[in-house]
mmCIF file of C-alpha atoms and ligand atoms in Angstrom:
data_model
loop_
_atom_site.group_PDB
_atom_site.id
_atom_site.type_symbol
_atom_site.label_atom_id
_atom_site.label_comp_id
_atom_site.label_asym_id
_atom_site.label_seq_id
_atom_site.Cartn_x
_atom_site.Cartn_y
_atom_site.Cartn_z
ATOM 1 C CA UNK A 19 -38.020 -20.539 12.551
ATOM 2 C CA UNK A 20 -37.934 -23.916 10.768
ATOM 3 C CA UNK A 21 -36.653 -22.542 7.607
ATOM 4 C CA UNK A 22 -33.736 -20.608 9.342
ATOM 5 C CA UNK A 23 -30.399 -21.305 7.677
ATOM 6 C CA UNK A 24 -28.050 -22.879 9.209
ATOM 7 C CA UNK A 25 -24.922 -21.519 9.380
ATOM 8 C CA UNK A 26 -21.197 -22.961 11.002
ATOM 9 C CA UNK A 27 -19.593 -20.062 11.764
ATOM 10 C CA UNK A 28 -14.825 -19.962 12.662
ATOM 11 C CA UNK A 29 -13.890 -16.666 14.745
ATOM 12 C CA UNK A 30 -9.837 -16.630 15.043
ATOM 13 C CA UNK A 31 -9.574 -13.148 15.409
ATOM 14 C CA UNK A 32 -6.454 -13.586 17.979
ATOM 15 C CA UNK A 33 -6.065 -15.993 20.450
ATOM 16 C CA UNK A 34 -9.219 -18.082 20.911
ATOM 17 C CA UNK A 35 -10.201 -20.602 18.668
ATOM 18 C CA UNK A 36 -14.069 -20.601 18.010
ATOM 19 C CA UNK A 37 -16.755 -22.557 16.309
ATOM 20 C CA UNK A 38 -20.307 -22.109 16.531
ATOM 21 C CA UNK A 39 -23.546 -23.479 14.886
ATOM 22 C CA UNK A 40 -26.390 -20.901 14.820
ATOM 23 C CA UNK A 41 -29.761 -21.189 13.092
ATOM 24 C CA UNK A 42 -31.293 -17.657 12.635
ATOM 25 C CA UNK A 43 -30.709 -15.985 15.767
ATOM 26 C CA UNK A 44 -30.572 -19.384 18.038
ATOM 27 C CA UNK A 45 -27.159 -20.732 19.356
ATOM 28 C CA UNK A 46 -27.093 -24.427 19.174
ATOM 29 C CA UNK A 47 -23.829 -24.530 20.140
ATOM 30 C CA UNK A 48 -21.079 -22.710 20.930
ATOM 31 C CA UNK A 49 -16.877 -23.687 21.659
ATOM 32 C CA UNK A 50 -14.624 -21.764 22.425
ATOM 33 C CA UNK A 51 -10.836 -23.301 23.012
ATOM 34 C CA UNK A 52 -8.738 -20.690 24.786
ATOM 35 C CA UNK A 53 -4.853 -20.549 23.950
ATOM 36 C CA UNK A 54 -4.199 -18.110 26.985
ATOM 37 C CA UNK A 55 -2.147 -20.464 29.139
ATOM 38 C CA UNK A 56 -0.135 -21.074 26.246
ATOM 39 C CA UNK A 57 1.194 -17.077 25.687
ATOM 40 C CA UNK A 58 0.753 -16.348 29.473
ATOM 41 C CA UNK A 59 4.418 -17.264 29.937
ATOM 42 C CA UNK A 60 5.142 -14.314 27.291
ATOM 43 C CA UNK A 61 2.239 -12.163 29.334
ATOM 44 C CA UNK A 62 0.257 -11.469 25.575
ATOM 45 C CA UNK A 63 -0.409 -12.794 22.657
ATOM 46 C CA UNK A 64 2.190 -14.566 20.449
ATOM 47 C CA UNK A 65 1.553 -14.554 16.552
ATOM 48 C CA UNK A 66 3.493 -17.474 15.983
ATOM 49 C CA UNK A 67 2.157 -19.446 18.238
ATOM 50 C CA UNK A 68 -1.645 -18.280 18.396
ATOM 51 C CA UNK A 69 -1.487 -19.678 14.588
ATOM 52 C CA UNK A 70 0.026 -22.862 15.106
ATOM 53 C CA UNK A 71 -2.336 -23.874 17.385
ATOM 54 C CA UNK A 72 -5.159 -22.361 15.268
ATOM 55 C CA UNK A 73 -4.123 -24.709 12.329
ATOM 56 C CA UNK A 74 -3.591 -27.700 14.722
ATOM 57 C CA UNK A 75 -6.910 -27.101 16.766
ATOM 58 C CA UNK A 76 -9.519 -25.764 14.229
ATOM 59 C CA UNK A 77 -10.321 -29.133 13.052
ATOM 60 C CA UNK A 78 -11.270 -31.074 15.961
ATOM 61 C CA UNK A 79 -13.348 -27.454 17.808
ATOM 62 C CA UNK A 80 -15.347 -26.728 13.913
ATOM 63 C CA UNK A 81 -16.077 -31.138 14.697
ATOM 64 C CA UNK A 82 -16.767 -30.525 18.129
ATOM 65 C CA UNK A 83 -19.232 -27.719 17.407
ATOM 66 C CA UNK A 84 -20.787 -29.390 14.403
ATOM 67 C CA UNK A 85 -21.480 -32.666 16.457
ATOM 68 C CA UNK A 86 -22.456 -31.002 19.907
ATOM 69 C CA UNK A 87 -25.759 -29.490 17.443
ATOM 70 C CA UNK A 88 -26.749 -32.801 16.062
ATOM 71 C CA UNK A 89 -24.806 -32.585 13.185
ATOM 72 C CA UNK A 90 -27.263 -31.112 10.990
ATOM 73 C CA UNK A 91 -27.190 -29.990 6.913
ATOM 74 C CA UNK A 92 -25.275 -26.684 6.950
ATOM 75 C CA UNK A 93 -26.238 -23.538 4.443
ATOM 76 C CA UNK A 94 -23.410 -21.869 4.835
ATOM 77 C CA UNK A 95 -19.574 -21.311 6.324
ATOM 78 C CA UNK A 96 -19.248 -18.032 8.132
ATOM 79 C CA UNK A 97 -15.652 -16.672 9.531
ATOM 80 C CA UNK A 98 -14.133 -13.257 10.890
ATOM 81 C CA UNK A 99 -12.232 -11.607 8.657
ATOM 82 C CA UNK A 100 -11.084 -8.899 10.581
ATOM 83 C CA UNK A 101 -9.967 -7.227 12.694
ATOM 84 C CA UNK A 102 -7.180 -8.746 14.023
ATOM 85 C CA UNK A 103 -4.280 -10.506 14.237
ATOM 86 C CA UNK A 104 -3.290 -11.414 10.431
ATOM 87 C CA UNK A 105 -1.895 -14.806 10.715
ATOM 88 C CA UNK A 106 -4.493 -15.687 13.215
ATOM 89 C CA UNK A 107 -7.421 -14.566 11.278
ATOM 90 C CA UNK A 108 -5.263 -16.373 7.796
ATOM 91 C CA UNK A 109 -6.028 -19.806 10.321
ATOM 92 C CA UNK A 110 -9.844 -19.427 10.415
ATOM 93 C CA UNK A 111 -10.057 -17.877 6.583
ATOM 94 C CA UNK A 112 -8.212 -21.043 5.021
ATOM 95 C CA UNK A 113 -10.613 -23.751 7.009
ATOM 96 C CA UNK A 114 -14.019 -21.564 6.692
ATOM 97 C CA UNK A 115 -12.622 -21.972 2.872
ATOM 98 C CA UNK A 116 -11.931 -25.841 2.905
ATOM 99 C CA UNK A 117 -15.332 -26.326 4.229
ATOM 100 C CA UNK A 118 -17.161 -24.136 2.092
ATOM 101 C CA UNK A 119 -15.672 -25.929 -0.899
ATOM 102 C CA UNK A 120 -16.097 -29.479 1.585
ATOM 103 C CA UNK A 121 -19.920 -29.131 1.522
ATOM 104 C CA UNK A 122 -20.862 -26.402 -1.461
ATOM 105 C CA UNK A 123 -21.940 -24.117 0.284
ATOM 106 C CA UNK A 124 -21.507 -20.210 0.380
ATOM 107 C CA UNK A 125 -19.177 -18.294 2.319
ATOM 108 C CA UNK A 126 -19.357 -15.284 4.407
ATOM 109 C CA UNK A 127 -16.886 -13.297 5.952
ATOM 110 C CA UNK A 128 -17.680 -11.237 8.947
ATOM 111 C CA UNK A 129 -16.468 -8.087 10.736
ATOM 112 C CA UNK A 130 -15.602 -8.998 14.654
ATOM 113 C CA UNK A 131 -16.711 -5.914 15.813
ATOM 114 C CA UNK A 132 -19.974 -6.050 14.020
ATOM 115 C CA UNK A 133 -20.587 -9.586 15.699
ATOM 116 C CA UNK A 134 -19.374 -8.168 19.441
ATOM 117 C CA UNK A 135 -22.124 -5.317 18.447
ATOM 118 C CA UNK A 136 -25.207 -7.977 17.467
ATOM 119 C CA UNK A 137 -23.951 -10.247 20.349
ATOM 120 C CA UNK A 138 -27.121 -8.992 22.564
ATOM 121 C CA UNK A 139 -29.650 -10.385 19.387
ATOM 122 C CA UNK A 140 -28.376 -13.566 20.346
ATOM 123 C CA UNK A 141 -30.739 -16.513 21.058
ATOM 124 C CA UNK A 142 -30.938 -19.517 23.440
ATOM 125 C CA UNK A 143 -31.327 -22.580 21.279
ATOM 126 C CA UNK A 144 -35.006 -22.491 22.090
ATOM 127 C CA UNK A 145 -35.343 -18.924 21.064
ATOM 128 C CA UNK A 146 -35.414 -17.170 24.250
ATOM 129 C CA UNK A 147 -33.522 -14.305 25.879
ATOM 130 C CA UNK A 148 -32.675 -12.319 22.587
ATOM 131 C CA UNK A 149 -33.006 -8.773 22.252
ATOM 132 C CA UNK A 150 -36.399 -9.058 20.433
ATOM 133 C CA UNK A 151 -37.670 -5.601 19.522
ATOM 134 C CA UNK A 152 -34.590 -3.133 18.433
ATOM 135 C CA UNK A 153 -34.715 0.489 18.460
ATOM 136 C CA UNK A 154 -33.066 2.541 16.410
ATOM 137 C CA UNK A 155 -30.629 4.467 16.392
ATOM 138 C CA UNK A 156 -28.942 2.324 18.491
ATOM 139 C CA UNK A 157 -25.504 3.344 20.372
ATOM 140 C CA UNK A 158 -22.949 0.544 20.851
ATOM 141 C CA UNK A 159 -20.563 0.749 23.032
ATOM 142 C CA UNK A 160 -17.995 -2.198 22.552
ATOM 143 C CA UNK A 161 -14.911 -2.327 24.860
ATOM 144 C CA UNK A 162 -13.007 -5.435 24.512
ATOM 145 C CA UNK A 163 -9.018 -6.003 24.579
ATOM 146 C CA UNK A 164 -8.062 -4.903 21.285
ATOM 147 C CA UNK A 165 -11.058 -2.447 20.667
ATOM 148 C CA UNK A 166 -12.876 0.787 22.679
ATOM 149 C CA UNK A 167 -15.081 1.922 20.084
ATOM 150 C CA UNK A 168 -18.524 3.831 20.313
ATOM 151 C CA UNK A 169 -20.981 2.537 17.050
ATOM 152 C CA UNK A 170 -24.031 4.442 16.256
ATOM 153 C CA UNK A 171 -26.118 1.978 14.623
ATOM 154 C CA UNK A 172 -28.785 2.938 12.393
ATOM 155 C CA UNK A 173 -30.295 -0.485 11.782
ATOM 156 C CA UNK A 174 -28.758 -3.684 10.911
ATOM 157 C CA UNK A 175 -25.504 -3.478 8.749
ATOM 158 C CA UNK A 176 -26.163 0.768 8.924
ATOM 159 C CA UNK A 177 -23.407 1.896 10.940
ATOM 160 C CA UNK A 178 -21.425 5.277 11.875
ATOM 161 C CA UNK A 179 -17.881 4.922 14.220
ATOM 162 C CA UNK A 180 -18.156 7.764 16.605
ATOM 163 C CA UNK A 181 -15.176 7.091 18.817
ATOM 164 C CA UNK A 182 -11.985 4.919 19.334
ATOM 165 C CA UNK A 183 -8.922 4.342 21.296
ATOM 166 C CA UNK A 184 -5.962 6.508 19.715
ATOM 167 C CA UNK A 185 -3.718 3.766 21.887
ATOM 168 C CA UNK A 186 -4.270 0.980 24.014
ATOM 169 C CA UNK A 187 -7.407 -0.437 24.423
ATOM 170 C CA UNK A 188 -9.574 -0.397 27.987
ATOM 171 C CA UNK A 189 -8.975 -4.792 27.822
ATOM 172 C CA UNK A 190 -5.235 -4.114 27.351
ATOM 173 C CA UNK A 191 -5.133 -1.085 29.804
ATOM 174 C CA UNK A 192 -6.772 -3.996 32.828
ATOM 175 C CA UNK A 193 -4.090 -6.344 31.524
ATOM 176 C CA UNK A 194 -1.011 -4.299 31.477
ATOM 177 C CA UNK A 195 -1.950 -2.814 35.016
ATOM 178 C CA UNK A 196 -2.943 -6.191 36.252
ATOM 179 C CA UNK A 197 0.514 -7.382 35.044
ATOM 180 C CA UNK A 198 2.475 -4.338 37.332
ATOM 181 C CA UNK A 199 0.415 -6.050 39.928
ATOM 182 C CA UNK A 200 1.853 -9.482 39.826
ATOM 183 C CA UNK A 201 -1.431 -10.908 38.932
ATOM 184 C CA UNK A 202 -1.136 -13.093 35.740
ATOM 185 C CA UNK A 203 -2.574 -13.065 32.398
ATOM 186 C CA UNK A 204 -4.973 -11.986 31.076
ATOM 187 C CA UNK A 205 -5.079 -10.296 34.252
ATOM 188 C CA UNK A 206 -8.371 -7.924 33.798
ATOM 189 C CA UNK A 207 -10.897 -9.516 35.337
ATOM 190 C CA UNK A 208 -8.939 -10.211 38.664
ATOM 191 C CA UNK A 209 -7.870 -6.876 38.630
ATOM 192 C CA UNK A 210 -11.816 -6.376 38.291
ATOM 193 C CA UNK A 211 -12.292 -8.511 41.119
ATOM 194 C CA UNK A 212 -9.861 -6.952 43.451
ATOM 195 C CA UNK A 213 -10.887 -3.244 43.043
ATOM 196 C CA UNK A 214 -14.856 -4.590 44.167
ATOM 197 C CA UNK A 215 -12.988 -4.629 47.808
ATOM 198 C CA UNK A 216 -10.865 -1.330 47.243
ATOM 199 C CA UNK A 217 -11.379 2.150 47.589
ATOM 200 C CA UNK A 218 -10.052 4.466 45.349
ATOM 201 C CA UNK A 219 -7.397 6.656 47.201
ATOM 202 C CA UNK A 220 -4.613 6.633 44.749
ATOM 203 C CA UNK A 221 -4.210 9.424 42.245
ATOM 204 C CA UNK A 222 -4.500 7.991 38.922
ATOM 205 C CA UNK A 223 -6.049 10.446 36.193
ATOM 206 C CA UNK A 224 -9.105 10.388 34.263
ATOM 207 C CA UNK A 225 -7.446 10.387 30.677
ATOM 208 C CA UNK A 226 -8.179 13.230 28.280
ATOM 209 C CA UNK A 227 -10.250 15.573 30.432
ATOM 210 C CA UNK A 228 -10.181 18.153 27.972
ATOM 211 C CA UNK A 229 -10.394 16.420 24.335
ATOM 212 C CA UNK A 230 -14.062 17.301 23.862
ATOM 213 C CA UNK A 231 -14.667 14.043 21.687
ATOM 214 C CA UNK A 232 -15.618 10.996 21.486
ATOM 215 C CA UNK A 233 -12.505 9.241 21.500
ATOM 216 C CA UNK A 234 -10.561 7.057 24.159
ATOM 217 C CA UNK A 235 -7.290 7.192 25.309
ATOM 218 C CA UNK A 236 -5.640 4.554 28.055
ATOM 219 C CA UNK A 237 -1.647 4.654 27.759
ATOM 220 C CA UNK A 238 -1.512 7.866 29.925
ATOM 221 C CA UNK A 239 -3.579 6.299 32.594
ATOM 222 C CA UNK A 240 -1.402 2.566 32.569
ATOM 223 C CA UNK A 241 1.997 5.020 32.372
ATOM 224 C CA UNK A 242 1.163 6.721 35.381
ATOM 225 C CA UNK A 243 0.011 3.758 37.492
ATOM 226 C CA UNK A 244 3.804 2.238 36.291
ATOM 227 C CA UNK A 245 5.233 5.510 37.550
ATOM 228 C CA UNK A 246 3.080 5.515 40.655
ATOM 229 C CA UNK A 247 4.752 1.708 41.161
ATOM 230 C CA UNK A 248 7.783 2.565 40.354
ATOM 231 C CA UNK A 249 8.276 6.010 42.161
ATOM 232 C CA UNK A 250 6.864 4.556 45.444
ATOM 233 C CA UNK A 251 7.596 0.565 45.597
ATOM 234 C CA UNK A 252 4.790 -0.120 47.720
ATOM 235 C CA UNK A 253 4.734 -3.718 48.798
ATOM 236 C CA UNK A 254 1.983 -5.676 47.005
ATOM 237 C CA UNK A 255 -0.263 -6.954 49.939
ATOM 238 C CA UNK A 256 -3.708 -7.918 48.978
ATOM 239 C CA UNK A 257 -4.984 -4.603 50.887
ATOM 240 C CA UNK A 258 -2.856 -1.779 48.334
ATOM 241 C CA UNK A 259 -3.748 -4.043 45.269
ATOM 242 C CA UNK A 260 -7.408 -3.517 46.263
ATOM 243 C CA UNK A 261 -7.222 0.228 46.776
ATOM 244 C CA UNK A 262 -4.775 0.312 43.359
ATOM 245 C CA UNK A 263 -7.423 -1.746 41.073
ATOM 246 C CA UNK A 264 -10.369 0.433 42.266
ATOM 247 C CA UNK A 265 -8.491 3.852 41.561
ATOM 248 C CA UNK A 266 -7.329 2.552 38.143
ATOM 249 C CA UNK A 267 -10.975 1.536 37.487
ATOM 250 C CA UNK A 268 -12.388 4.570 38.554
ATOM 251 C CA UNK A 269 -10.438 6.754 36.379
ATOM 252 C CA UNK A 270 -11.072 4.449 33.467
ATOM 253 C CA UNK A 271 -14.838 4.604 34.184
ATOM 254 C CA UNK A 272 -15.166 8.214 34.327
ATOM 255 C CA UNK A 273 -13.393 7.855 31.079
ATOM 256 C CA UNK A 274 -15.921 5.499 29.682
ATOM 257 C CA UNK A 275 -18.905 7.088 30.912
ATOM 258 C CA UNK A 276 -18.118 11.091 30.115
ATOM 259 C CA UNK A 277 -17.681 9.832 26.254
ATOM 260 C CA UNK A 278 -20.918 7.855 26.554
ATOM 261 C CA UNK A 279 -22.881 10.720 27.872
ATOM 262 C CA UNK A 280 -21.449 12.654 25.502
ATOM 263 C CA UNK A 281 -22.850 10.384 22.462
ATOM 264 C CA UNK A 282 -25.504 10.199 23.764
ATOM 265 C CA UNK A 283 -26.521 13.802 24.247
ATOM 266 C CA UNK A 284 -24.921 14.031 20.585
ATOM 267 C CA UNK A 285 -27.027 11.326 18.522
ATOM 268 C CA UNK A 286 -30.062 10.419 20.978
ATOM 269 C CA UNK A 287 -30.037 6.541 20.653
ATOM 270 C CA UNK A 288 -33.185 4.668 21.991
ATOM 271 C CA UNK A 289 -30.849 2.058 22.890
ATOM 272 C CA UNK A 290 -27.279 0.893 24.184
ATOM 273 C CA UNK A 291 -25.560 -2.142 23.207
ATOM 274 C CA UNK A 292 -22.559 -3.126 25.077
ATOM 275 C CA UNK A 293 -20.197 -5.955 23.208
ATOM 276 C CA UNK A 294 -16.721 -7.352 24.691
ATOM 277 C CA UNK A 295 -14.365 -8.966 27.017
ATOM 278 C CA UNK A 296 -14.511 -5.594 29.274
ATOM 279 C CA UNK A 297 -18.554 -6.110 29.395
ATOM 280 C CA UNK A 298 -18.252 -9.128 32.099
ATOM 281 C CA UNK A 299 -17.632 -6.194 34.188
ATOM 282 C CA UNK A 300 -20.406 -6.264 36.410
ATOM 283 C CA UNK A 301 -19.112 -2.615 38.137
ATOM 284 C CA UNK A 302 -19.167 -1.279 34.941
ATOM 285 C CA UNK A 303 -22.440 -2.965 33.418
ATOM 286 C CA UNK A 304 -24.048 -1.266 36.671
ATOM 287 C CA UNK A 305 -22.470 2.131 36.240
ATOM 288 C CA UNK A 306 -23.470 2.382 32.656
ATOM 289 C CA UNK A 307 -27.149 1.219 33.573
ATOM 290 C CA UNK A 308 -27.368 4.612 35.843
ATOM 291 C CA UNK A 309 -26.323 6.439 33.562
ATOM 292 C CA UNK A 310 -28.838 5.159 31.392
ATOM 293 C CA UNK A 311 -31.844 5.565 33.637
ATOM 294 C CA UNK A 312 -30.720 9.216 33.788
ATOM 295 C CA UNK A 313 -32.236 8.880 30.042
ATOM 296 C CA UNK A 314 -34.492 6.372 30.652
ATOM 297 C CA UNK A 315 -32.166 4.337 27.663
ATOM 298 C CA UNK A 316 -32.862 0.503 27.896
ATOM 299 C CA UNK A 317 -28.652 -1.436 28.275
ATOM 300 C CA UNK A 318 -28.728 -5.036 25.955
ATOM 301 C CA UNK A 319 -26.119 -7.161 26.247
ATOM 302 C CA UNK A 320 -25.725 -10.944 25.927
ATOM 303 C CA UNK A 321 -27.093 -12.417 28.972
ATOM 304 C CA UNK A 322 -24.882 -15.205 28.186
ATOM 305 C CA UNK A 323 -21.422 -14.709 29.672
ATOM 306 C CA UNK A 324 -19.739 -16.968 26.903
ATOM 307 C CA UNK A 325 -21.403 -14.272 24.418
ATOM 308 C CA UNK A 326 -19.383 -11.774 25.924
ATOM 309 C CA UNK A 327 -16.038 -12.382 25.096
ATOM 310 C CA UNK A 328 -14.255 -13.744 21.803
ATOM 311 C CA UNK A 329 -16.623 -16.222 20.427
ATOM 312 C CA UNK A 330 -18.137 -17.489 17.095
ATOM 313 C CA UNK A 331 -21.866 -17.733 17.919
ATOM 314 C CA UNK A 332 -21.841 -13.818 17.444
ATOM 315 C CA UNK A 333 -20.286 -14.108 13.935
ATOM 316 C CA UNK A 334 -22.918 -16.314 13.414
ATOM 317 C CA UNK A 335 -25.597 -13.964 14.833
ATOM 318 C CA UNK A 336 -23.760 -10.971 11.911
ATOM 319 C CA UNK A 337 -23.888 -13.924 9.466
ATOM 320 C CA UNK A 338 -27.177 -14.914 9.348
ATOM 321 C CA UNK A 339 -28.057 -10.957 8.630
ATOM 322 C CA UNK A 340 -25.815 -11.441 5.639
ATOM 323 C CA UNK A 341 -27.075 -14.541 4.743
ATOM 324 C CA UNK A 342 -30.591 -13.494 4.286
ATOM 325 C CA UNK A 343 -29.298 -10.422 2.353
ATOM 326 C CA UNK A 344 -26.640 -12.543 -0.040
ATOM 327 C CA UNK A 345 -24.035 -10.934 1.528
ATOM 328 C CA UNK A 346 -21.407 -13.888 0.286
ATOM 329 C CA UNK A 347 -17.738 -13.669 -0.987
ATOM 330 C CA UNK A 348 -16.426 -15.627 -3.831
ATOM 331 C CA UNK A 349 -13.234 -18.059 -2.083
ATOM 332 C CA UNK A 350 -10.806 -16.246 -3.923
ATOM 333 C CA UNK A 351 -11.575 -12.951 -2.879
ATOM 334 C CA UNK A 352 -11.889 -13.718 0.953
ATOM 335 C CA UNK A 353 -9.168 -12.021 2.648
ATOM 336 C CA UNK A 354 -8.071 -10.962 5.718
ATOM 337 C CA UNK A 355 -8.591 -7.183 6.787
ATOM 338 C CA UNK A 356 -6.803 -7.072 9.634
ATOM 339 C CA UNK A 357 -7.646 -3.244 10.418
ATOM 340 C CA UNK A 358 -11.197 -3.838 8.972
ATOM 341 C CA UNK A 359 -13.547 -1.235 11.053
ATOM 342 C CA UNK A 360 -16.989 0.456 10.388
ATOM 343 C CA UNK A 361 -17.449 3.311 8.595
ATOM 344 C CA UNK A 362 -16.214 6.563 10.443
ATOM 345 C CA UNK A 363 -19.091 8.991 11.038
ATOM 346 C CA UNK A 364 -18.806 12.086 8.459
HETATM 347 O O1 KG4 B 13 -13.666 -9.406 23.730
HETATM 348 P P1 KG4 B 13 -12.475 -10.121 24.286
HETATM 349 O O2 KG4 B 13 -12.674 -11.541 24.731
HETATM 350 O O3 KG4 B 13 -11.308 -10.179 23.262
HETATM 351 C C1 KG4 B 13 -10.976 -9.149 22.387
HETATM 352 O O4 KG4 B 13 -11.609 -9.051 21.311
HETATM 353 O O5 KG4 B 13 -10.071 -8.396 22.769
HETATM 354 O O6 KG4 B 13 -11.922 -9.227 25.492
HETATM 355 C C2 KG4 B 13 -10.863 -9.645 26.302
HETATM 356 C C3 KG4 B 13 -10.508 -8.528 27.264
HETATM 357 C C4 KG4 B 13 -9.227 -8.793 28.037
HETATM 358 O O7 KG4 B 13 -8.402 -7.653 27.959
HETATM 359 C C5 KG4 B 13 -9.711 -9.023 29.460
HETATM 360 O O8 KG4 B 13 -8.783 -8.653 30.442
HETATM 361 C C6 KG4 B 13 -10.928 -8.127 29.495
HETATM 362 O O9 KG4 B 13 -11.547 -8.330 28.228
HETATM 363 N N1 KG4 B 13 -11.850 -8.503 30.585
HETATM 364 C C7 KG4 B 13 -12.163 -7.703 31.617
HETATM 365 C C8 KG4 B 13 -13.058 -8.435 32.431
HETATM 366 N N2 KG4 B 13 -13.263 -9.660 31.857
HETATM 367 C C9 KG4 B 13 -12.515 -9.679 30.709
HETATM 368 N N3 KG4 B 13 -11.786 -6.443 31.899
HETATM 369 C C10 KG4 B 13 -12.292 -5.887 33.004
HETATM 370 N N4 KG4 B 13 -13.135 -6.506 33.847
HETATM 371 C C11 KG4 B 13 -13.540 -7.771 33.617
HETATM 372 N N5 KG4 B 13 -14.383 -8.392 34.452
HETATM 373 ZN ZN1 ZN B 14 -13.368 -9.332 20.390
#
């Protein structure tokens, strides 16, 4: 444990600025400076702006995180390098490069969905509450509002895409709905919140009922809650927002969890992994543990909430992998890959 590098590690994959300090597997610390209420007036994400204030705040959050763990000798600079947005993720590449060259250290650039997926391996910084003993293969299931992907992981750095969204993702779908609600941005979680008290008696449909794959599909599903809204103009009391939120999240969940039973029966993983925003879903966490036990299929996750969405202890978690393995990328060749994903299954 002593000998564990120590790595600071930039995720600026949209709209968060991140910095993290990680040693092995242990988060020492962990900040995370949210742009949202500057784009809310827009209702998502503006390029423009999410890399302004990238540039203008990535000095003073990598400072923050570096003093908040002590300020100790770094071993290397780790950043996401995709996906994402491409002058966001430009924001994080240039500083993680400034530093590198800053301290002499080695660089690593990191897939975002690969840290989402070894979120769950994540320590406390005294070592506890990590997914200790991994078994593979391993399905991920990482839902988040940009991605919907299924990942069968083989072991660490093997991985297979099974599935993904052919449109929107299940993040977006909560946000755009949540929006035809009237209830802010990012509006997913308190749509989340609101369909706990509903019951589902609007007609919204489970997308894709007859694709017999593994992929995802959500713009059907948001398009006909819009047309449900705008065919009937129900008034927007607290009571028909409830009822609205828990149909739309019931069709998305039967969504969710016919493609998960399905890779599972497929690929028989000894394990699930969830990763992303979408995971704070408590409903959802719950309905994916039944299905589990219907396997007997152990559900990680972080147990940290701040783990859960955009962060950059988790690129630090996919870093340190790299890092033991040499996995490190020469400053000039460090780019973005803004569609960067794993490996489709063949
Ligand atoms: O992983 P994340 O922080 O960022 C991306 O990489 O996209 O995920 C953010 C997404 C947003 O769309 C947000 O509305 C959604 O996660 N989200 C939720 C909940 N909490 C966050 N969606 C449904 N239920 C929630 N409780
Ligand atoms: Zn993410």
């Amino acid at each position: 444990m002593k000998n564990d590098p120590t790595i600071l590690s930039i995720e600026t994959s949209l709209d968060d600025t991140c910095a993290s300090v990680t040693q092995g597997l242990r988060v020492i610390s962990n900040v995370v400076s949210s742009q949202t209420s500057h784009h809310a007036a827009w209702g998502g994400t503006v390029p423009d702006i999410a890399k302004r204030l990238h540039k203008e705040w990535l000095p003073k959050v990598v400072d923050l995180a570096h003093r908040k763990s002590g300020h100790p000798k770094l071993d290397a600079i780790a950043v996401t390098r995709g996906p994402g947005l491409a002058p966001s993720l430009e924001q994080g590449i240039s500083y993680a490069k400034e530093l590198a060259l800053k301290y002499s250290i080695p660089l690593i650039g990191v897939n975002h969905m690969e840290g989402h997926l070894l979120s769950a391996f994540a320590q406390t910084k005294n070592g506890t509450l990590g997914l200790a003993s991994p078994l593979y293969p391993a399905l991920g299931f990482l839902i988040s509002g940009g991605h919907t992907e299924l990942v069968l992981m083989k072991g660490i750095g093997d991985y297979d895409l099974l599935g993904v969204t052919l449109d929107d993702a299940a993040g977006e779908a909560y946000d755009k709905v949540a929006r035809m609600l009237m209830l802010g941005y990012p509006g997913g979680p308190i749509l989340a919140e609101m369909a706990k008290s509903g019951t589902p008696k609007y007609h919204l449909p489970e997308p894709m009922t007859t694709r017999p794959d593994l992929n995802f599909s959500f713009s059907g599903l948001k398009t006909a809650a819009r047309q449900y809204l705008e065919r009937e103009k129900p008034e927007l009391t607290k009571e028909f927002i409830q009822d609205f939120a828990s149909s739309f999240q019931s069709a998305v969940f039967k969504h969710l969890i016919k493609r998960l039973r399905r890779a599972i029966d497929l690929y028989t993983p000894h394990m699930i992994l969830l990763g992303g925003g979408v995971v704070s879903n408590t409903s959802l966490r719950e309905t994916i543990r039944n299905l589990a036990n219907e396997y007997s299929l152990p559900v990680h996750y972080p147990r940290n909430k701040k783990l859960i969405t955009d962060n950059a202890a988790m690129i630090g978690i996919a870093a340190y992998h790299q890092y033991l393995s040499k996995d490190f990328t020469d400053l000039a060749s460090l780019d973005r890959l803004p569609n960067l994903n794993f490996p489709k299954a063949s």
